[in-house]
Short mmCIF file of C-alpha atoms and ligand atoms in Angstrom, two decimals:
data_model
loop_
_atom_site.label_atom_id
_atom_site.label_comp_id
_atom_site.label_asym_id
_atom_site.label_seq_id
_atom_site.Cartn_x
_atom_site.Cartn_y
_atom_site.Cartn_z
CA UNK A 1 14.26 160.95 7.87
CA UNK A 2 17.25 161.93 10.14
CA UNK A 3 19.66 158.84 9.84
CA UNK A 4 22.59 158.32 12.60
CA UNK A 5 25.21 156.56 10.41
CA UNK A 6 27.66 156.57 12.58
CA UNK A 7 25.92 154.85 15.31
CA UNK A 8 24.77 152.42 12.35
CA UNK A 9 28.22 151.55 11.53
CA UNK A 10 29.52 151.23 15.46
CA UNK A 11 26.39 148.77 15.88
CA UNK A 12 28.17 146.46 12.84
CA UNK A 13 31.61 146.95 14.28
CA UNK A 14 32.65 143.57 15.30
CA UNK A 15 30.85 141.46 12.35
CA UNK A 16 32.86 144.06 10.31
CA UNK A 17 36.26 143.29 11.78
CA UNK A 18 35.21 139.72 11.83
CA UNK A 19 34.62 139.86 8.18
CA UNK A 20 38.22 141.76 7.44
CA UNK A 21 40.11 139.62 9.64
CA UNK A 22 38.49 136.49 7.74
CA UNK A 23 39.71 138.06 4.29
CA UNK A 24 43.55 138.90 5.43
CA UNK A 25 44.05 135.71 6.45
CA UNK A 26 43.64 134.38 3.31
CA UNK A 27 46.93 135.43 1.05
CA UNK A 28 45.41 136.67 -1.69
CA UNK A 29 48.60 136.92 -3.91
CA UNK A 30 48.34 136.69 -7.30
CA UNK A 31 49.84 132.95 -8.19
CA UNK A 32 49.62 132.20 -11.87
CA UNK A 33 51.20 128.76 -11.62
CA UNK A 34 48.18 128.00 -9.77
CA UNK A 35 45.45 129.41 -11.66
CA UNK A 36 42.82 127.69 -13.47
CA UNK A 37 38.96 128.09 -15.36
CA UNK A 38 37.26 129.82 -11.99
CA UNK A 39 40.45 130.99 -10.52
CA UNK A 40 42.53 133.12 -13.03
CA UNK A 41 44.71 134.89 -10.22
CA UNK A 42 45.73 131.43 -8.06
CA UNK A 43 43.15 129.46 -5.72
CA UNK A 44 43.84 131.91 -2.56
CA UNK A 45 42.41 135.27 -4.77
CA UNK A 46 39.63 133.33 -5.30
CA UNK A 47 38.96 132.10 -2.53
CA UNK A 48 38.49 135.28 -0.75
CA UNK A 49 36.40 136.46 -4.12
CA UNK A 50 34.28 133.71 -2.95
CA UNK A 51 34.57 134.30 0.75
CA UNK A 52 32.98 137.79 0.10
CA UNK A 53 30.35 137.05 -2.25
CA UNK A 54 29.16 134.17 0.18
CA UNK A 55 28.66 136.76 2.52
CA UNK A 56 26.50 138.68 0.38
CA UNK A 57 24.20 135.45 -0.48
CA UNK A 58 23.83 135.00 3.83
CA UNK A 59 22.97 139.08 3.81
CA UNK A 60 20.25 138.05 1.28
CA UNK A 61 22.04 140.46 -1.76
CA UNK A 62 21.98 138.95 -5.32
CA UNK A 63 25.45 138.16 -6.08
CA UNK A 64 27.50 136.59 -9.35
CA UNK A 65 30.71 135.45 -9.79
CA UNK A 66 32.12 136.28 -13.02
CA UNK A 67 34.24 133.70 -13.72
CA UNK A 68 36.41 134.20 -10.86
CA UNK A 69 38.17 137.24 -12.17
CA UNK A 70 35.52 139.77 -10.38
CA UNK A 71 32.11 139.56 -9.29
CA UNK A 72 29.76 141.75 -7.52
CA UNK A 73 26.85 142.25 -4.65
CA UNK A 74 23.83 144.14 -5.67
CA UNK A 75 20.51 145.50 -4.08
CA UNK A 76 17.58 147.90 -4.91
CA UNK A 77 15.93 147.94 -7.91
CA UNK A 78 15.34 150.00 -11.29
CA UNK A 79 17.19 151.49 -14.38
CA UNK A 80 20.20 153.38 -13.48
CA UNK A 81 23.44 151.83 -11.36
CA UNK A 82 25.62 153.29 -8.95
CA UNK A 83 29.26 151.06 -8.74
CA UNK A 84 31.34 150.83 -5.70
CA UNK A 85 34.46 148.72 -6.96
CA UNK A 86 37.05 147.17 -4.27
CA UNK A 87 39.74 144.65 -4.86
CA UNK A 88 40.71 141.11 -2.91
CA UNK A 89 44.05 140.70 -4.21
CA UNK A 90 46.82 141.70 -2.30
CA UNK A 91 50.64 142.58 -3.20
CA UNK A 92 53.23 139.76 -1.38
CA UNK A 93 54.01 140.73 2.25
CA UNK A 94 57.71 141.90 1.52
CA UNK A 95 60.14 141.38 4.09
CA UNK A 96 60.64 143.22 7.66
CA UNK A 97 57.32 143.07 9.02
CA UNK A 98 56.93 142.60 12.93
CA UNK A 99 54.08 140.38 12.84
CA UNK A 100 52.29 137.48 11.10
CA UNK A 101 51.56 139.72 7.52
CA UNK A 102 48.47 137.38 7.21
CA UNK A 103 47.21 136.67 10.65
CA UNK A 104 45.13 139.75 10.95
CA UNK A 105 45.72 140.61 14.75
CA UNK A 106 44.40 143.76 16.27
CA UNK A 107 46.88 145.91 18.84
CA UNK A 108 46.30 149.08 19.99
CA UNK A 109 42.86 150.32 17.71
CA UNK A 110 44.27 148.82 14.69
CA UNK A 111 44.28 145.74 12.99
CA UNK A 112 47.05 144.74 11.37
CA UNK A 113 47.74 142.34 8.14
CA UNK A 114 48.43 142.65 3.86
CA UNK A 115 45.59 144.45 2.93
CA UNK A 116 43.81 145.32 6.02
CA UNK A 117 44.15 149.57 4.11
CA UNK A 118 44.26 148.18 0.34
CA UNK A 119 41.97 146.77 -0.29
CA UNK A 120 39.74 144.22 1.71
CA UNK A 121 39.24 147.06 4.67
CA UNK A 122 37.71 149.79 2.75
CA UNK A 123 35.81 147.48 0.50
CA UNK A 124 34.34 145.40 4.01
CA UNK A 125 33.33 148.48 4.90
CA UNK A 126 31.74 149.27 1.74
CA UNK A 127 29.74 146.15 1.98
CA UNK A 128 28.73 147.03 5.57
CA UNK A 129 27.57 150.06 4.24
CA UNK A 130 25.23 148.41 1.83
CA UNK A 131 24.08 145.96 4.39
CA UNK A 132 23.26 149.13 6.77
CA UNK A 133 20.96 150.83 3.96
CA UNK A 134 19.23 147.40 3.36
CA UNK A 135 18.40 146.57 6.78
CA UNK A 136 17.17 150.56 7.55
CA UNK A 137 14.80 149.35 4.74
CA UNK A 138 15.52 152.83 2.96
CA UNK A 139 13.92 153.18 -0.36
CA UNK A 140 16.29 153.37 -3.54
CA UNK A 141 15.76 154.16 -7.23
CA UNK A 142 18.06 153.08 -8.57
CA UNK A 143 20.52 149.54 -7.73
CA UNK A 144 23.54 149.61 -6.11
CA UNK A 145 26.37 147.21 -6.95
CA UNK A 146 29.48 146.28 -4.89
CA UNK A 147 31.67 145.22 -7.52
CA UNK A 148 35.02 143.37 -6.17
CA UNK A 149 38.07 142.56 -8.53
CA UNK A 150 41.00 140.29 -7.93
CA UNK A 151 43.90 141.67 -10.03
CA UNK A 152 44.11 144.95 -9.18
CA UNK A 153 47.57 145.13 -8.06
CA UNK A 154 49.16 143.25 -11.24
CA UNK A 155 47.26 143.73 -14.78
CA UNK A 156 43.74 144.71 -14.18
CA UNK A 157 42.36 141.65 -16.14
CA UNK A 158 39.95 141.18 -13.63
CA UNK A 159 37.77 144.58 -14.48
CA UNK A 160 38.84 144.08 -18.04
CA UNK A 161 36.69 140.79 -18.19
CA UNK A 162 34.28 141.87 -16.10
CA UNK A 163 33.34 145.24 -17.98
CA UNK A 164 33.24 143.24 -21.07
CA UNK A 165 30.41 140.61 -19.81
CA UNK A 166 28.27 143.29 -17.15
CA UNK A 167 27.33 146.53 -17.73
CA UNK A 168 28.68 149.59 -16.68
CA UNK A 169 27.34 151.47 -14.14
CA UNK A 170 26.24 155.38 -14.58
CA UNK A 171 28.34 156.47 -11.96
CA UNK A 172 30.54 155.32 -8.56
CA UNK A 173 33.20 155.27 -6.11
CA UNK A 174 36.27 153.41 -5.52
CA UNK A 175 37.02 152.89 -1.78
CA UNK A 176 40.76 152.27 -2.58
CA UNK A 177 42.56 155.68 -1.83
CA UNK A 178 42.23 158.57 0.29
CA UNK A 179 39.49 160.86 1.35
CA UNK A 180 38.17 163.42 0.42
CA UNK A 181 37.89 162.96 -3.21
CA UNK A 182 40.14 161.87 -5.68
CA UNK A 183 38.86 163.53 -8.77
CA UNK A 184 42.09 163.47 -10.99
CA UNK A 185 44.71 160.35 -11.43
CA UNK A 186 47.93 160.18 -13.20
CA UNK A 187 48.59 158.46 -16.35
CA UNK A 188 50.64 154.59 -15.62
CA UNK A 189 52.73 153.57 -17.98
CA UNK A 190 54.72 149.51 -17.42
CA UNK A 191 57.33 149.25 -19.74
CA UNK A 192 60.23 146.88 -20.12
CA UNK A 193 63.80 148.16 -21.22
CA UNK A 194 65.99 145.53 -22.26
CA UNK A 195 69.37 145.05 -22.16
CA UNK A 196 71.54 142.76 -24.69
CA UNK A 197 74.92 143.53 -25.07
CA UNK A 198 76.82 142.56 -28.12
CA UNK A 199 79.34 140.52 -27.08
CA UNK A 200 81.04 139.06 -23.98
CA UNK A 201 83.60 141.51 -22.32
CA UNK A 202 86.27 140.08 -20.32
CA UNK A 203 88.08 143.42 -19.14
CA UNK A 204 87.80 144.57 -15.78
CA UNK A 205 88.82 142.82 -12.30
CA UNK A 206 85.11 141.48 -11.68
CA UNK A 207 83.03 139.78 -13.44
CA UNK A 208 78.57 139.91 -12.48
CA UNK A 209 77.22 136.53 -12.65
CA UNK A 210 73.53 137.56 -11.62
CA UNK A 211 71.73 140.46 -10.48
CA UNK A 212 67.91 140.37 -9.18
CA UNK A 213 65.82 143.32 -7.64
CA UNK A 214 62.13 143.60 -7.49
CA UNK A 215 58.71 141.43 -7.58
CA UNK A 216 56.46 143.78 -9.60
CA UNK A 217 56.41 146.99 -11.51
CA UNK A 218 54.51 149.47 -8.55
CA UNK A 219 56.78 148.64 -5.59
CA UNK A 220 59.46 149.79 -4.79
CA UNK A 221 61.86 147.05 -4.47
CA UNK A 222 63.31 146.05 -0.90
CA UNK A 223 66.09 143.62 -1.36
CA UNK A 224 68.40 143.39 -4.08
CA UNK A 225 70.98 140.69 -4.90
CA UNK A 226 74.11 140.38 -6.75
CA UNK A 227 76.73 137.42 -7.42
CA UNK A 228 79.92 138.63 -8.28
CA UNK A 229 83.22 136.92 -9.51
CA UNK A 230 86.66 137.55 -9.10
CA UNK A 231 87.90 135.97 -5.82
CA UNK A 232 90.84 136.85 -3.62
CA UNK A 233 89.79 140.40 -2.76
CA UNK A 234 86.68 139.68 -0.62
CA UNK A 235 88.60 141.60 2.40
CA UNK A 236 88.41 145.02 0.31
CA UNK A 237 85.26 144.45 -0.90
CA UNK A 238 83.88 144.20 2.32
CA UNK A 239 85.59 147.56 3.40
CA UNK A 240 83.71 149.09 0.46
CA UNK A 241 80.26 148.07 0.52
CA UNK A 242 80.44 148.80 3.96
CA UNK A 243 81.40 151.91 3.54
CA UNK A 244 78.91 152.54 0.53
CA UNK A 245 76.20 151.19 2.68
CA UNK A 246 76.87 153.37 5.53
CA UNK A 247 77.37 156.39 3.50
CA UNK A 248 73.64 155.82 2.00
CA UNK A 249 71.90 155.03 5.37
CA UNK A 250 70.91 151.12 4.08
CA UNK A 251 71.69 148.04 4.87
CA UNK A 252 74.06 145.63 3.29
CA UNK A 253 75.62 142.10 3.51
CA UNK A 254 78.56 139.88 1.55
CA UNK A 255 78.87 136.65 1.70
CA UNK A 256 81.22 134.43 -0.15
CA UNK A 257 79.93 131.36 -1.95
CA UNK A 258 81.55 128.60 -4.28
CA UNK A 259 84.38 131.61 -5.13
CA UNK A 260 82.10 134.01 -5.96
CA UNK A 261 80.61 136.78 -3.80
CA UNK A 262 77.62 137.36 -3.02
CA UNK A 263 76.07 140.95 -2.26
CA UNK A 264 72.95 141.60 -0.82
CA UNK A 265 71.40 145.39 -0.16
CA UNK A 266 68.00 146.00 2.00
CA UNK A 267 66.15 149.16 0.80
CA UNK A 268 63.13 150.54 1.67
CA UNK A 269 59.97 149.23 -0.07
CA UNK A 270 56.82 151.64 -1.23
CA UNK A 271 54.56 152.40 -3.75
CA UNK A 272 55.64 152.80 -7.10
CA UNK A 273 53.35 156.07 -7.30
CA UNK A 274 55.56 157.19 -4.71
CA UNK A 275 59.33 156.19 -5.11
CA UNK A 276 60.43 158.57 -3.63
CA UNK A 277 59.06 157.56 -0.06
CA UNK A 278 61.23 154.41 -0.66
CA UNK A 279 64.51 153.27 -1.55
CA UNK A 280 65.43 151.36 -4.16
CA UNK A 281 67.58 148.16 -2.97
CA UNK A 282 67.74 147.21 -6.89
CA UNK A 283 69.25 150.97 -7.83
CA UNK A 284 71.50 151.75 -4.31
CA UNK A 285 73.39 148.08 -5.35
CA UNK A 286 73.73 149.05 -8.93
CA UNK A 287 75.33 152.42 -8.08
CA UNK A 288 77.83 150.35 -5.97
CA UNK A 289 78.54 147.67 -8.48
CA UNK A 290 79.38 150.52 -10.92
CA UNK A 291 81.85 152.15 -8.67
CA UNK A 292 83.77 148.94 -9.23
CA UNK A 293 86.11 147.18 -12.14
CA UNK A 294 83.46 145.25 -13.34
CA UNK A 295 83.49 143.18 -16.80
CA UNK A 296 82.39 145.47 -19.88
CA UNK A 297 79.44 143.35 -20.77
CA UNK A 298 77.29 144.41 -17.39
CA UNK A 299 78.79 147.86 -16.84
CA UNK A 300 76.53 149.81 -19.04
CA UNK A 301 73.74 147.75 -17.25
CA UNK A 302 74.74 148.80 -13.77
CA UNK A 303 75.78 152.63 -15.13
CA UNK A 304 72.28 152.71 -16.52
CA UNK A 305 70.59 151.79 -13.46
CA UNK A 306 72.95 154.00 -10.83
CA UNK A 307 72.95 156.86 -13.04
CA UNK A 308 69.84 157.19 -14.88
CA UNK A 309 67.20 155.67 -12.47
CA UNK A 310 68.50 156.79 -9.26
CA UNK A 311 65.83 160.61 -10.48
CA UNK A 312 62.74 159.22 -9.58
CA UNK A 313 61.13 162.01 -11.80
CA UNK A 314 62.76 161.20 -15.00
CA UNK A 315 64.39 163.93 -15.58
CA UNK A 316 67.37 161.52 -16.87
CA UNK A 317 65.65 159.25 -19.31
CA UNK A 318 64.13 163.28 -20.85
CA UNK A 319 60.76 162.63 -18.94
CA UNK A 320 60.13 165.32 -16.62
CA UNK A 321 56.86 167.05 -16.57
CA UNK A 322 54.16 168.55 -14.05
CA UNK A 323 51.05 169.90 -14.18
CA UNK A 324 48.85 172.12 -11.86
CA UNK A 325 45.79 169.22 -11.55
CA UNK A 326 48.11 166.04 -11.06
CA UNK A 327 51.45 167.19 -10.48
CA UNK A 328 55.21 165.67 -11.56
CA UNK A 329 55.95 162.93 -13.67
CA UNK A 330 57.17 159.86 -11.44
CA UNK A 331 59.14 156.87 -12.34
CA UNK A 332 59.84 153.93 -10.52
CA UNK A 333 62.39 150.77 -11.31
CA UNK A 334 60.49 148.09 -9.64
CA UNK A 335 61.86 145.17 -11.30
CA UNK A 336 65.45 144.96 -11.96
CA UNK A 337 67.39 141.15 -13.18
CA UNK A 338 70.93 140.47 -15.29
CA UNK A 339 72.50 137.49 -15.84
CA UNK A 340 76.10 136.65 -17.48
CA UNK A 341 74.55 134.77 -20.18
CA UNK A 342 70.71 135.82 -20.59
CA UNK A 343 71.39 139.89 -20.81
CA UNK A 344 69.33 142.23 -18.81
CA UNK A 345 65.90 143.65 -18.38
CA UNK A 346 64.74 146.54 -16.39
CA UNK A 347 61.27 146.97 -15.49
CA UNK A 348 59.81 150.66 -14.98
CA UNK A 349 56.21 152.42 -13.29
CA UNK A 350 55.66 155.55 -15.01
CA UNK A 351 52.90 157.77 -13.68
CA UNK A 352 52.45 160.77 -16.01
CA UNK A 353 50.35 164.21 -15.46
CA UNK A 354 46.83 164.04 -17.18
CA UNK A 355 48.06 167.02 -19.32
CA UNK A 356 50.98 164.80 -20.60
CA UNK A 357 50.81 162.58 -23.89
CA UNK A 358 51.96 158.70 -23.39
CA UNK A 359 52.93 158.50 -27.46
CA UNK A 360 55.65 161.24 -26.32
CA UNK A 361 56.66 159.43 -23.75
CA UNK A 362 56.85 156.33 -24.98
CA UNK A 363 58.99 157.95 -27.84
CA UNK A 364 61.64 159.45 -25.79
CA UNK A 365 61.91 156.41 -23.57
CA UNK A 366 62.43 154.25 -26.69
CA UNK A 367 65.56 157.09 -27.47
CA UNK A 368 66.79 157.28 -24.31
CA UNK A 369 67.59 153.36 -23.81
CA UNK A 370 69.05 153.43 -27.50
CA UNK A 371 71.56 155.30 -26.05
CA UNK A 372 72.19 153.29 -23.19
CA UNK A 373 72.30 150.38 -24.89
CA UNK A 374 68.96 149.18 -23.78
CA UNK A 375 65.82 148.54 -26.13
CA UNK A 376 61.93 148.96 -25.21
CA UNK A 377 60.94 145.48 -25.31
CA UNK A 378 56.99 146.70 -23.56
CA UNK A 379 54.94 149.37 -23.27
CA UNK A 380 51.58 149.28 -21.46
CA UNK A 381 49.45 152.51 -21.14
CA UNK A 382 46.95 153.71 -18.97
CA UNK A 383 45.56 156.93 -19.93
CA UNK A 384 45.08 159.40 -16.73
CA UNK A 385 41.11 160.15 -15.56
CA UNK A 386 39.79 162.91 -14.84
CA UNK A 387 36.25 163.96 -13.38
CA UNK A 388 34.82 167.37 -13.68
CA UNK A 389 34.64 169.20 -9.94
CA UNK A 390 31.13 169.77 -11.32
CA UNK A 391 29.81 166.40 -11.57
CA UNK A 392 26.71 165.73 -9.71
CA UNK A 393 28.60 163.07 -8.25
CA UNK A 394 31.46 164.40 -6.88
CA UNK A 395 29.05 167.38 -5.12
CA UNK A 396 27.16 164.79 -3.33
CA UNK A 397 30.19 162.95 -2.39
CA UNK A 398 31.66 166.46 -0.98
CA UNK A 399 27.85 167.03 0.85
CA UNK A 400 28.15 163.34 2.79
CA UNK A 401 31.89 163.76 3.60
CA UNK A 402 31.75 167.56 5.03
CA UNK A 403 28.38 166.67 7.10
CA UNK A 404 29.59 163.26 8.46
CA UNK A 405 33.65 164.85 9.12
CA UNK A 406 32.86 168.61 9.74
CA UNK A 407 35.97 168.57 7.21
CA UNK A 408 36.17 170.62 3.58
CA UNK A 409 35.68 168.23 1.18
CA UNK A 410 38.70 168.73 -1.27
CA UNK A 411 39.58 167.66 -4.49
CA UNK A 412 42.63 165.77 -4.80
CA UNK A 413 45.00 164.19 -7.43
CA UNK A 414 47.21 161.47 -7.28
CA UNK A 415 49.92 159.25 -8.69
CA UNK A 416 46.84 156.45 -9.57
CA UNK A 417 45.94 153.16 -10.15
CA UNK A 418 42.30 152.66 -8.60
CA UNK A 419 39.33 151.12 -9.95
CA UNK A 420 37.84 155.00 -10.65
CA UNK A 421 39.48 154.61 -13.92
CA UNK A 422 37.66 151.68 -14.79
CA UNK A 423 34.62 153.47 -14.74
CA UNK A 424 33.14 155.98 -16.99
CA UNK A 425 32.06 158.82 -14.16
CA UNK A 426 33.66 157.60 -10.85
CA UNK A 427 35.82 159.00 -8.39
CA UNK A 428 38.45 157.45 -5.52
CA UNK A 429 36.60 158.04 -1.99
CA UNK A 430 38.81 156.92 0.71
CA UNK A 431 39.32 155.35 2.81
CA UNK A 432 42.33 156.73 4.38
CA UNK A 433 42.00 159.61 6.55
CA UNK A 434 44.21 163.20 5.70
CA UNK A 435 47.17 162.74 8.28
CA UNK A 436 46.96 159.10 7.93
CA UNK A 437 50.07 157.80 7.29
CA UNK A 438 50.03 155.34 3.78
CA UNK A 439 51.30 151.69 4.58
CA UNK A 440 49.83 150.05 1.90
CA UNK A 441 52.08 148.26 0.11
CA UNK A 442 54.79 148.57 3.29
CA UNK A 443 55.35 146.27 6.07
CA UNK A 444 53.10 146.11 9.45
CA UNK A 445 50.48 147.69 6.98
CA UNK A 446 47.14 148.24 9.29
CA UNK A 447 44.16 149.92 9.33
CA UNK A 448 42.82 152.30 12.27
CA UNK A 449 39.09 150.58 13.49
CA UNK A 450 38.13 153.75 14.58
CA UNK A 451 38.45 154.92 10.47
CA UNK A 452 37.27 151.34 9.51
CA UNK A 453 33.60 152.45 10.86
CA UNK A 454 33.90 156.15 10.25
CA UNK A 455 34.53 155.21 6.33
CA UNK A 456 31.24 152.80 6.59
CA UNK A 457 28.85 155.29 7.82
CA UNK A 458 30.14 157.81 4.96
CA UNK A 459 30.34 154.62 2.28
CA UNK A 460 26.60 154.44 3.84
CA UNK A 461 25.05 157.54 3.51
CA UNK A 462 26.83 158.07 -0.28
CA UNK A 463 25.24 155.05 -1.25
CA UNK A 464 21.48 155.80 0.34
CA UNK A 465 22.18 159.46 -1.33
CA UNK A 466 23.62 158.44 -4.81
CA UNK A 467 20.74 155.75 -4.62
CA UNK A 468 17.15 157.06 -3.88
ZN1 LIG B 1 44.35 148.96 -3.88
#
């Protein structure tokens, strides 16, 4: 049977950006002082866990909520199960954006909002592409099981509980990344250096009451503050960070406040698998806090941060290495906070090559902050993942995207952190387009309709061809 699954998708296209639109609006930030039995992440990620499997009950799917930290859509029937897994959460709208982050408007062939790319976009259209091959009334032999998780950007608790309650499926895709294929993903490492210096320090002309950069360990931070004592030379100050700011193409401000001054640095956010696309408000400040007289107790912290974390490949803390499947090392200081009387901690994203060992790591790291002063306080691992080019499913993938794109299907690696790693064969399939630009995670993130339906038709025929 010849199938047009493009023309399938463009019949669906405004329920589908109906259904997205209906899922940005609801800030899906993770909000643990709000959580509770049947909403682990905060009431908002579960209510768009709930908006989406409501939709799957009116499309006549089975669905199940598994106790708010995932749940999942299924059809078709028999033994073995192909997994598509999508997430609901989002990462907080971070500052600059030119719009509503959460009013889901649509300008110009795109709609705009936090999370219309990552994740509720792609996994809408995955949906849509399971509603298409149910309503073709195409015959499958095996089920098929959208599976939708709510703490993907923080901890991954929600396909840690899930997993452990509902079986896992023989193979799948991950509509959370870019096409073609993603059949390799870095190793993530979150760890926590931190900082306790032995006694007070009075030396020095300044004195650093606070310091705060960063929300969470995978972004880049955007905004960094610092409150800094030692009144009567606010004049010069303000010569120098202007300079300093200038000099590194950001942009600062100082203001004074109950005799203290008050310094405040905007960077550029992104995503901690790529910090180099960003720049680091929490670092940038650090490095000009260290060019000053500053009190002995928080010099080493700022030194540390300026001098050592400023490489985003690690060569400084004796990280650095590559690999021909996955590429260079990365790290990223996403969270960044001092304080006069509570110390210092410094929060870090490491993605490492799949050929690289996280014990090593983890050992060096430990060193390298001894000397600094610092002490690893965490250490989370993530191993990397890794599919063989071979797999059955990653040559049917390839089949669906070259006939549907007229594009080579290549195999790509990246820095990670999708849902493909959750599963035991399963890949990253979209849905970002090559040339694309990435804005998830960045301000005025959108997605381009015209790709919203293209990805559903492909998401479609995968499923109908992973399934009969
Ligand atoms: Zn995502």
């Amino acid at each position: 049977m010849e199938i047009n699954w493009i023309e399938e998708a463009q019949k669906r296209k405004d329920d589908l950006i109906r259904d997205v639109q209906a899922l940005v609006r609801i800030p899906s930030v993770r909000d643990d002082d709000g959580a509770k039995p049947g909403a682990p992440f905060g009431p908002k990620v579960a209510e768009a866990l709930e908006y989406m499997l409501r939709r799957g009950r009116e499309e006549g799917f089975q669905v199940k909520n598994v106790d708010g930290f995932a749940g999942h859509i299924e059809m078709g029937e028999g033994e073995k199960l192909i997994g598509v897994l999508g997430h609901l959460d989002v990462v907080p709208a971070g500052d600059g954006w030119t719009m509503d982050p959460f009013a889901a408007e649509v300008r110009g062939g795109r709609l705009y909002g936090r999370g219309a790319i990552d994740d509720k976009g792609p996994t809408v259209a995955a949906f849509y592409a399971m509603k298409i091959v149910k309503e073709l009334g195409l015959p499958l032999g095996k089920r098929v099981r959208l599976i939708i998780g709510g703490d993907e950007e923080s901890d991954w608790r929600c396909v840690a509980h899930y997993f452990q309650r509902e079986e896992m499926p023989d193979a799948g895709f991950v509509p959370d990344a870019d096409f073609p294929i993603i059949y390799a993903e870095k190793g993530i490492i979150d760890a926590d250096l931190a900082y306790r210096p032995a006694a007070p320090d009075g030396a020095g002309a300044f004195t650093l009451v606070s310091f705060q950069a960063g929300r969470r360990y995978n972004m880049v931070p955007d905004a960094a503050e610092a409150v800094v004592e030692g009144a009567g030379r606010t004049e010069e100050l303000l010569g120098l960070y202007e300079q300093f700011c200038r000099e590194r193409g950001v942009k600062g401000s100082i203001r004074q406040s109950e005799g203290a001054v008050v310094f405040q640095l905007e960077g550029v956010s992104a995503h901690g698998a790529e910090p180099e696309r960003g720049k680091n408000a929490g670092v940038y400040l650090a490095e000009f806090l260290a060019s000053l007289p500053l009190d002995g107790q928080s010099l080493p912290f700022v030194e540390f941060a300026a001098a050592v974390l400023s490489d985003t490949r690690g060569r400084k803390l004796g990280l650095a290495h590559r690999d021909e499947r996955s590429g260079e090392l990365t790290v990223n200081a996403g969270m960044l906070s001092y304080s006069r009387d509570g110390g210092g901690t410094i929060g870090l994203n490491i993605r490492y090559p799949v050929t690289a060992d996280g014990g090593a790591i983890r050992r060096t790291l430990a060193e390298t902050a001894a000397r600094h002063g610092f002490s690893l306080s965490r250490f989370a691992d993530t191993k990397p993942h890794y599919v063989d080019p071979g797999h059955e499913l990653i040559r049917t993938l390839q089949r669906v995207y070259e006939q549907q794109t007229g594009e080579p299907a290549r195999l790509l690696s990246i820095g990670g952190g999708t849902y493909a790693r959750a599963l035991t064969a399963g890949v990253a399939f979209g849905a970002l387009f090559p040339g694309r630009p990435d804005v998830a995670h960045q301000k005025d993130e959108y997605i381009e309709i015209d790709d919203l339906v293209k990805a559903t038709a492909i998401y479609a025929q995968a499923i109908y061809e992973l399934a009969n």
